[in-house]
Short mmCIF file of C-alpha atoms in Angstrom, two decimals:
data_model
loop_
_atom_site.label_atom_id
_atom_site.label_comp_id
_atom_site.label_asym_id
_atom_site.label_seq_id
_atom_site.Cartn_x
_atom_site.Cartn_y
_atom_site.Cartn_z
CA MET A 21 111.75 109.79 96.70
CA THR A 22 114.48 107.76 95.61
CA LYS A 23 117.80 108.67 93.52
CA ALA A 24 116.25 106.21 90.40
CA THR A 25 113.35 108.11 90.95
CA GLN A 26 114.31 111.29 90.08
CA LYS A 27 116.85 110.37 87.94
CA ALA A 28 114.05 108.74 85.77
CA LEU A 29 111.85 111.89 86.43
CA LYS A 30 114.81 113.46 85.40
CA LEU A 31 114.97 111.93 81.85
CA ASN A 32 110.75 112.15 81.49
CA LYS A 33 110.81 115.60 81.82
CA THR A 34 113.76 115.55 78.68
CA LEU A 35 111.66 113.69 76.71
CA ALA A 36 108.46 115.65 77.58
CA ALA A 37 110.61 118.74 76.96
CA MET A 38 111.50 117.09 73.03
CA ALA A 39 107.86 116.03 72.60
CA LEU A 40 106.98 119.68 72.23
CA GLY A 41 109.09 120.19 69.58
CA LEU A 42 106.84 117.59 67.33
CA VAL A 43 104.51 120.55 67.40
CA ALA A 44 106.51 121.54 64.96
CA PHE A 45 107.66 118.84 63.39
CA GLY A 46 103.41 118.36 62.77
CA PHE A 47 102.93 121.58 60.89
CA ASN A 48 105.74 122.10 58.67
CA ALA A 49 107.50 124.08 61.47
CA THR A 50 110.92 124.82 62.73
CA PRO A 51 112.07 123.22 65.42
CA GLN A 52 111.84 126.58 67.10
CA GLY A 53 108.28 126.34 67.07
CA GLN A 54 108.57 128.64 63.89
CA PHE A 55 105.02 128.07 61.32
CA GLY A 56 105.47 128.91 57.77
CA PHE A 57 102.06 130.64 58.26
CA ALA A 58 104.07 133.74 55.67
CA GLN A 59 101.00 136.08 55.00
CA ALA A 60 101.59 135.43 51.35
CA GLN A 61 100.52 131.90 51.77
CA ALA A 62 97.76 132.46 53.87
CA GLN A 63 96.13 135.20 52.18
CA ALA A 64 96.75 131.99 48.90
CA GLU A 65 94.64 129.91 51.89
CA GLY A 66 91.87 131.63 51.81
CA VAL A 67 93.00 133.88 54.75
CA ARG A 68 92.24 137.59 54.61
CA ALA A 69 95.59 139.97 55.30
CA ASP A 70 93.88 140.89 58.65
CA VAL A 71 93.61 138.32 60.06
CA GLY A 72 97.65 137.37 58.65
CA LYS A 73 98.96 140.04 59.53
CA HIS A 74 98.07 139.05 63.05
CA LEU A 75 99.18 135.64 61.97
CA LYS A 76 102.21 136.22 60.42
CA ASP A 77 103.17 138.56 63.91
CA ALA A 78 102.61 135.93 66.31
CA SER A 79 104.93 133.64 64.35
CA ALA A 80 106.94 136.29 63.97
CA LEU A 81 106.99 136.73 68.36
CA ILE A 82 107.36 132.51 68.06
CA LYS A 83 110.93 132.73 66.40
CA ALA A 84 111.84 135.66 69.11
CA GLY A 85 111.65 132.77 72.22
CA LYS A 86 107.68 135.43 73.16
CA HIS A 87 105.51 133.32 72.85
CA LYS A 88 102.92 134.52 75.56
CA GLU A 89 103.38 138.09 73.30
CA ALA A 90 102.77 135.25 70.64
CA LEU A 91 99.73 134.04 72.02
CA ALA A 92 97.86 137.32 72.07
CA LYS A 93 98.67 137.95 68.73
CA VAL A 94 96.81 134.83 68.21
CA ARG A 95 93.33 136.62 71.06
CA ASP A 96 94.04 139.86 68.31
CA ALA A 97 93.81 137.72 64.69
CA GLU A 98 90.13 135.09 66.41
CA GLY A 99 89.48 139.01 67.26
CA VAL A 100 88.62 139.92 63.15
CA SER A 101 84.76 139.31 62.51
CA GLY A 102 83.77 136.57 60.35
CA ARG A 103 86.52 134.32 60.53
CA ASN A 104 85.66 131.73 57.52
CA ALA A 105 86.92 127.81 58.22
CA THR A 106 90.34 128.23 56.61
CA GLU A 107 91.17 131.75 59.26
CA ASN A 108 89.90 129.52 62.16
CA TYR A 109 91.77 126.65 61.81
CA ALA A 110 95.07 128.61 61.15
CA ILE A 111 94.40 130.68 64.34
CA GLU A 112 93.71 127.40 66.20
CA GLY A 113 97.51 126.09 64.80
CA MET A 114 99.02 129.37 66.40
CA ARG A 115 97.89 128.87 68.63
CA VAL A 116 99.17 125.30 69.27
CA ALA A 117 101.86 126.46 69.00
CA ALA A 118 102.36 129.83 71.03
CA GLY A 119 100.72 127.70 73.40
CA SER A 120 103.29 124.77 73.07
CA GLY A 121 106.26 127.45 73.95
CA ALA A 122 104.65 129.11 76.26
CA GLY A 123 104.51 125.77 78.67
CA ASP A 124 100.59 127.66 78.29
CA ALA A 125 98.92 123.32 77.94
CA ASP A 126 95.68 124.62 78.32
CA SER A 127 95.74 126.60 75.62
CA MET A 128 96.86 123.71 73.59
CA VAL A 129 94.59 121.87 74.22
CA LYS A 130 92.16 124.53 73.03
CA GLY A 131 93.67 125.11 69.99
CA PHE A 132 94.20 121.01 68.86
CA GLU A 133 89.88 120.46 70.00
CA ALA A 134 88.75 122.41 67.27
CA MET A 135 91.51 121.45 65.00
CA LYS A 136 90.09 118.06 65.27
CA ALA A 137 86.28 119.57 64.53
CA SER A 138 87.38 120.22 62.07
CA GLY A 139 88.69 116.57 60.32
CA LYS A 140 91.08 118.48 58.44
CA LEU A 141 93.44 117.34 61.01
CA GLY A 142 94.94 114.31 59.80
CA THR A 143 95.85 111.22 62.91
CA ALA A 144 99.69 111.48 62.83
CA ASP A 145 99.10 114.83 63.80
CA GLN A 146 96.94 114.44 65.89
CA LEU A 147 99.30 112.21 68.18
CA ARG A 148 101.95 114.42 67.78
CA MET A 149 99.46 117.06 69.27
CA MET A 150 98.81 114.47 71.89
CA GLU A 151 101.93 113.40 72.89
CA ALA A 152 102.99 117.30 72.64
CA ILE A 153 100.25 118.66 75.19
CA ALA A 154 100.86 115.77 78.32
CA GLY A 155 104.54 116.45 78.14
CA THR A 156 103.76 119.85 78.67
CA TYR A 157 100.84 119.27 81.97
CA LEU A 158 103.88 116.79 83.11
CA ARG A 159 106.42 119.47 82.82
CA ASN A 160 103.97 122.04 84.49
CA LYS A 161 102.76 119.35 87.23
CA ASP A 162 99.85 118.75 86.09
CA ASN A 163 99.93 115.45 87.09
CA ALA A 164 96.27 114.36 86.49
CA LYS A 165 95.94 116.09 83.25
CA ALA A 166 98.81 114.98 81.85
CA LEU A 167 97.78 111.12 83.15
CA SER A 168 94.40 111.57 81.40
CA TRP A 169 95.66 112.68 77.92
CA ALA A 170 98.58 110.49 77.84
CA GLN A 171 96.18 107.46 78.42
CA ARG A 172 93.75 109.11 75.83
CA TYR A 173 97.86 109.47 73.49
CA PHE A 174 97.74 105.44 73.95
CA LYS A 175 93.62 104.75 73.22
CA GLU A 176 93.77 106.79 69.59
CA GLY A 177 96.91 104.62 68.62
CA GLY A 178 99.58 105.88 70.06
CA ASN A 179 102.67 103.87 69.99
CA SER A 180 105.45 106.45 71.22
CA PRO A 181 108.50 105.03 73.15
CA THR A 182 108.37 108.70 74.93
CA MET A 183 105.32 108.51 75.98
CA LYS A 184 104.68 105.19 77.60
CA GLN A 185 107.44 106.90 79.60
CA VAL A 186 105.82 110.43 79.89
CA LEU A 187 102.46 107.86 81.01
CA THR A 188 103.97 105.75 83.76
CA ASN A 189 105.47 108.98 85.24
CA ALA A 190 102.60 110.72 85.64
CA GLN A 191 100.91 107.29 87.45
CA PHE A 192 103.36 107.74 89.54
CA LEU A 193 103.05 111.13 89.91
CA SER A 194 99.26 110.92 89.87
CA GLY A 195 100.03 108.57 93.30
CA ASP A 196 99.14 106.02 91.00
CA MET A 197 100.95 103.07 92.35
CA THR A 198 98.74 99.54 91.16
CA ALA A 199 99.08 100.81 87.47
CA ILE A 200 102.78 101.60 87.08
CA ILE A 201 103.09 97.73 89.05
CA LYS A 202 101.06 96.55 86.64
CA GLU A 203 102.00 97.31 83.34
CA THR A 204 105.50 97.84 84.18
CA SER A 205 105.59 94.22 85.62
CA GLU A 206 104.26 93.41 81.52
CA ASP A 207 106.33 95.35 79.63
CA ILE A 208 109.84 93.66 81.52
CA ALA A 209 107.77 90.02 80.75
CA ALA A 210 107.96 91.44 77.32
CA ASP A 211 111.68 91.99 77.45
CA GLU A 212 112.51 89.08 78.71
CA LYS A 213 110.14 86.91 75.98
CA ALA A 214 111.69 88.88 72.94
CA GLY A 215 115.57 89.10 74.71
CA ARG A 216 115.87 91.65 75.68
CA ALA A 217 117.08 93.20 79.15
CA PRO A 218 114.79 95.46 80.46
CA SER A 219 116.21 98.97 81.14
CA LYS A 220 118.09 99.59 84.63
CA ASP A 221 116.35 102.95 84.50
CA LYS A 222 112.82 100.57 84.30
CA LEU A 223 113.10 98.36 87.23
CA ASN A 224 114.18 101.30 89.22
CA LEU A 225 110.93 102.13 88.61
CA LEU A 226 109.35 99.27 89.71
CA LEU A 227 111.19 98.85 92.46
CA SER A 228 110.14 102.83 93.67
CA ALA A 229 106.71 101.90 93.04
CA ALA A 230 106.24 98.86 95.11
CA GLN A 231 107.92 100.18 98.01
CA LYS A 232 105.54 102.66 97.59
CA LYS A 233 102.45 101.04 97.53
CA GLY A 234 103.74 98.00 99.62
CA ASP A 235 103.94 95.73 96.95
CA SER A 236 106.42 93.23 98.87
CA ASN A 237 105.42 91.16 95.84
CA ALA A 238 106.29 93.96 93.26
CA GLU A 239 109.41 94.65 95.49
CA GLY A 240 110.53 91.49 95.25
CA LEU A 241 110.85 91.09 91.99
CA ALA A 242 112.45 94.26 91.14
CA ILE A 243 115.19 93.37 93.20
CA GLU A 244 115.76 89.77 91.82
CA LYS A 245 115.15 91.42 88.35
CA LEU A 246 118.00 94.36 89.27
CA LEU A 247 120.13 91.63 90.78
CA ASN A 248 120.00 89.15 87.73
CA PHE A 249 120.92 91.96 84.94
CA TYR A 250 122.46 94.72 86.72
CA PRO A 251 124.70 93.06 89.64
CA SER A 252 126.06 95.48 92.13
CA LYS A 253 128.14 95.38 95.04
CA GLU A 254 126.10 98.40 96.54
CA LEU A 255 123.91 96.94 95.21
CA TRP A 256 123.90 94.17 97.28
CA ALA A 257 124.73 95.83 99.52
CA GLN A 258 121.05 97.72 100.06
CA VAL A 259 119.39 94.75 99.25
CA LEU A 260 121.06 92.61 102.78
CA GLY A 261 121.17 95.93 104.35
CA GLY A 262 117.29 95.79 103.91
CA LEU A 263 116.45 91.84 104.86
CA GLN A 264 116.40 91.30 108.98
CA ALA A 265 114.59 93.86 109.36
CA LYS A 266 111.83 92.85 107.74
CA LYS A 267 108.77 91.80 108.79
CA GLY A 268 108.94 87.84 110.04
CA PHE A 269 112.08 87.09 108.89
CA SER A 270 113.88 85.60 111.69
CA ASP A 271 116.98 85.78 114.52
CA ARG A 272 118.37 81.98 113.64
CA PHE A 273 119.49 83.44 110.25
CA ASN A 274 121.43 86.10 111.15
CA LEU A 275 124.69 83.58 110.13
CA ASP A 276 123.42 83.16 107.13
CA VAL A 277 122.37 86.92 105.57
CA LEU A 278 126.53 87.59 106.80
CA ARG A 279 127.04 84.10 104.91
CA LEU A 280 125.88 86.41 101.24
CA LYS A 281 127.89 89.40 102.65
CA LEU A 282 130.73 87.25 102.09
CA ALA A 283 129.50 85.51 99.24
CA THR A 284 128.84 89.18 97.47
CA GLY A 285 131.32 91.13 99.03
CA ASN A 286 129.55 92.97 101.86
CA LEU A 287 131.48 92.37 104.94
CA LYS A 288 132.33 95.96 105.49
CA ASP A 289 134.74 95.79 108.62
CA GLY A 290 136.22 93.80 111.19
CA ASN A 291 133.30 94.21 113.11
CA ASP A 292 131.14 92.07 110.79
CA TYR A 293 133.45 89.57 110.17
CA PHE A 294 134.12 88.99 113.62
CA GLU A 295 130.84 89.08 114.24
CA MET A 296 130.45 85.91 111.32
CA ALA A 297 133.37 84.45 112.67
CA GLN A 298 131.94 84.28 116.33
CA LEU A 299 128.26 82.78 115.40
CA SER A 300 130.21 79.80 112.86
CA ALA A 301 131.95 79.28 116.40
CA GLN A 302 128.77 79.59 118.00
CA ALA A 303 126.65 77.52 115.76
CA GLY A 304 129.64 74.32 115.49
CA TYR A 305 130.77 75.58 111.92
CA PRO A 306 134.49 75.98 113.23
CA GLU A 307 136.34 75.63 110.04
CA GLU A 308 133.70 78.09 108.90
CA GLY A 309 134.36 80.52 111.69
CA LYS A 310 138.19 79.98 111.02
CA MET A 311 138.48 80.70 107.00
CA VAL A 312 136.20 84.04 107.87
CA VAL A 313 138.99 85.39 110.49
CA GLU A 314 142.30 84.52 107.21
CA LYS A 315 139.69 85.99 105.28
CA GLY A 316 139.94 89.27 107.77
CA MET A 317 143.43 89.19 108.39
CA ALA A 318 144.19 89.24 104.98
CA ALA A 319 142.39 92.09 104.01
CA GLY A 320 143.63 93.82 106.97
CA LEU A 321 141.25 94.02 109.39
CA LEU A 322 141.47 91.95 111.60
CA GLY A 323 144.94 90.84 113.60
CA GLN A 324 145.70 94.42 114.20
CA GLY A 325 145.62 97.93 116.11
CA ALA A 326 144.27 97.28 119.68
CA GLU A 327 141.84 94.45 118.87
CA GLY A 328 145.14 92.49 117.24
CA ALA A 329 145.26 90.09 120.50
CA ARG A 330 141.36 89.30 120.32
CA HIS A 331 141.13 88.74 116.98
CA LYS A 332 144.03 85.78 118.27
CA ARG A 333 143.01 84.90 120.27
CA LEU A 334 139.78 84.20 118.54
CA LEU A 335 141.71 81.82 116.03
CA ASP A 336 142.98 80.06 118.38
CA LEU A 337 139.54 78.84 119.99
CA LEU A 338 138.19 78.16 116.56
CA ASN A 339 141.64 76.07 115.98
CA LYS A 340 140.47 74.23 119.31
CA ARG A 341 137.45 73.64 118.19
CA ILE A 342 137.86 71.51 115.12
CA ALA A 343 140.49 69.95 116.74
CA GLU A 344 138.03 68.48 119.24
CA ALA A 345 135.64 68.48 116.74
CA LYS A 346 137.55 65.39 114.51
CA THR A 347 138.19 64.40 117.42
CA ALA A 348 134.29 63.36 117.71
CA LEU A 349 132.99 63.35 114.59
CA PRO A 350 133.17 58.76 114.61
CA THR A 351 130.78 59.12 117.50
CA THR A 352 129.11 62.63 116.23
CA GLU A 353 128.31 61.33 113.15
CA LYS A 354 126.80 57.74 114.68
CA ALA A 355 124.90 60.03 116.77
CA ALA A 356 123.72 61.69 113.63
CA ASN A 357 122.38 58.25 111.60
CA ASP A 358 120.92 56.40 114.86
CA ALA A 359 118.95 59.51 115.82
CA LYS A 360 115.26 58.43 114.68
CA ASP A 361 115.29 61.83 112.58
CA GLY A 362 117.68 64.21 110.16
CA ASN A 363 118.34 66.86 112.11
CA ALA A 364 122.01 65.66 113.63
CA GLN A 365 122.60 64.95 109.87
CA ILE A 366 121.61 68.09 108.70
CA SER A 367 124.27 70.60 111.36
CA LEU A 368 126.28 67.43 110.30
CA GLY A 369 126.44 67.66 106.41
CA LEU A 370 126.15 71.23 106.90
CA ALA A 371 130.34 71.13 108.89
CA TYR A 372 131.35 68.61 106.82
CA ALA A 373 130.33 71.40 103.69
CA PHE A 374 132.75 73.50 105.13
CA GLN A 375 135.82 71.16 106.71
CA GLY A 376 136.57 70.78 102.19
CA ALA A 377 134.32 67.77 101.89
CA ALA A 378 130.65 69.69 100.32
CA ALA A 379 129.53 66.77 98.11
CA LYS A 380 129.36 64.30 100.98
CA GLY A 381 127.83 67.04 103.37
CA ALA A 382 125.72 67.70 100.65
CA LYS A 383 124.84 63.86 100.42
CA ILE A 384 124.08 63.18 104.47
CA ILE A 385 121.94 66.51 104.55
CA ALA A 386 120.05 65.03 101.51
CA GLU A 387 120.32 61.95 103.76
CA GLY A 388 118.57 63.57 106.71
CA ILE A 389 116.06 64.88 105.00
CA GLU A 390 114.61 61.46 103.56
CA LYS A 391 114.45 60.57 107.23
CA GLY A 392 112.13 62.80 108.04
CA ASN A 393 110.84 64.22 111.30
CA LEU A 394 112.09 67.77 111.10
CA LYS A 395 112.23 70.50 113.61
CA ARG A 396 112.65 73.46 110.29
CA PRO A 397 112.31 71.13 107.31
CA GLU A 398 112.78 74.65 105.09
CA ASP A 399 115.91 75.30 106.68
CA ALA A 400 116.94 71.70 105.40
CA LYS A 401 116.57 72.87 101.89
CA LEU A 402 117.77 75.87 102.59
CA TYR A 403 121.48 74.21 103.62
CA LEU A 404 121.74 71.56 101.35
CA GLY A 405 121.77 74.21 98.45
CA LEU A 406 124.16 76.02 100.05
CA ALA A 407 126.20 72.22 100.47
CA GLN A 408 125.13 71.13 96.82
CA SER A 409 127.19 75.04 95.70
CA MET A 410 130.09 74.61 97.58
CA ALA A 411 130.76 70.50 96.07
CA GLY A 412 130.43 72.98 93.15
CA GLU A 413 126.25 71.07 92.02
CA GLY A 414 125.02 74.36 90.97
CA ASN A 415 122.56 73.05 89.09
CA LYS A 416 120.95 70.89 91.60
CA ALA A 417 121.60 73.51 93.99
CA THR A 418 119.83 76.22 91.92
CA ALA A 419 116.77 73.34 91.21
CA THR A 420 117.29 72.69 95.48
CA TRP A 421 116.70 76.14 95.99
CA ARG A 422 113.33 76.46 94.15
CA THR A 423 111.91 74.05 96.00
CA VAL A 424 112.19 75.65 99.83
CA LYS A 425 108.83 78.05 100.42
CA GLY A 426 109.94 79.43 104.29
CA ALA A 427 107.96 82.37 105.87
CA ASP A 428 110.20 82.90 108.14
CA GLY A 429 112.83 84.26 105.98
CA SER A 430 114.15 80.60 104.63
CA ALA A 431 112.31 81.32 100.71
CA GLU A 432 113.99 84.63 100.53
CA LEU A 433 116.96 83.74 101.83
CA ALA A 434 117.61 80.91 99.12
CA ARG A 435 115.84 83.25 96.10
CA LEU A 436 118.92 85.33 97.12
CA TRP A 437 121.34 82.07 97.20
CA ILE A 438 120.01 81.69 92.90
CA ILE A 439 120.54 84.90 92.11
CA GLN A 440 124.17 85.13 93.54
CA ALA A 441 125.18 82.23 91.82
CA ARG A 442 124.10 83.08 88.60
CA SER A 443 125.71 86.63 88.88
CA ALA A 444 128.53 84.08 90.38
CA LYS A 445 128.97 82.51 86.86
CA ARG A 446 129.02 85.85 85.28
#
């Protein structure tokens, strides 16, 4: 179980415990659960002294925190023969109060059903008692009954946020991930429609349920919303750390994952910087590789220690490649423009972007896409968005990234770039 889920469960146990006090409120009782069944009042209401005595004793025991003993006194009162309707109602009310304190949900249910059947229990008090019963079952880890009572509560008109969380926790603990995903997704959509940020706990619950069920669509939604509303370096590390292990994710995007790690501050050590610089050089983007090495050196992660000389040799190689590419650029550009397909223009345009001419690079990539006959058209759109973003054309980049539909990792990378770009503006 994830840390976020444990936190949510802990919160809801607290909420369930709070719900227990509502029973007392519903019967003019103290927050500790002591009912106000003074003997004189009981007699005035038609409760005989031999029944009232047991109820008075039960009330005192509840006040002293001896709830199981109070239940025994309730049973003593129940043993008095010839009870009238008023006495039965008082007995069941005390049973609910004592059962609440004792964590005896079955006793609470027995008392509640009898009181409801009498026709004397108001709707508001019925809902409070159902809330307490569901919360008690949840605390007792009787998840199926907690779920049943929480569902009954809402079916009968309840709308408590506390009970919504009890319901969700009961669903989770009962293994009903489908219901959690459906209802939590609806709650999130309603929050956004109302202009509210969905709570972090709610989003984490959706993520946990989606991962438990293996629902990649719901998992993607949860991650997207968490990154949108609660972005953090740690969350980005978690998301990007598992990206390459996803089914169908292509190895050719290893450099792209490192680009996102760099953008979100998640290149963790010198090895990461060195690997990214090497991959950039191999892909034909020495300017990008040089930038990465220089950032690593500025951070004190490259250029020092036993591997320092190796890092500097890589930088020298990158500078050499940059010079060679600059000399060959007119020939490279002519060949790309003359080609029957746009593949070379995609690489050339991205190279221009890393050289500091991102607007020109984006134009060249767009021309390559228009020419067509591309080996990987979805990749081309991913890199067009990257070049547009580097050129400061954020809206165009977002629009382009939204058109990426590849199933091999390109669409997921595009979606993450959209989120990263949005977060960077905040």
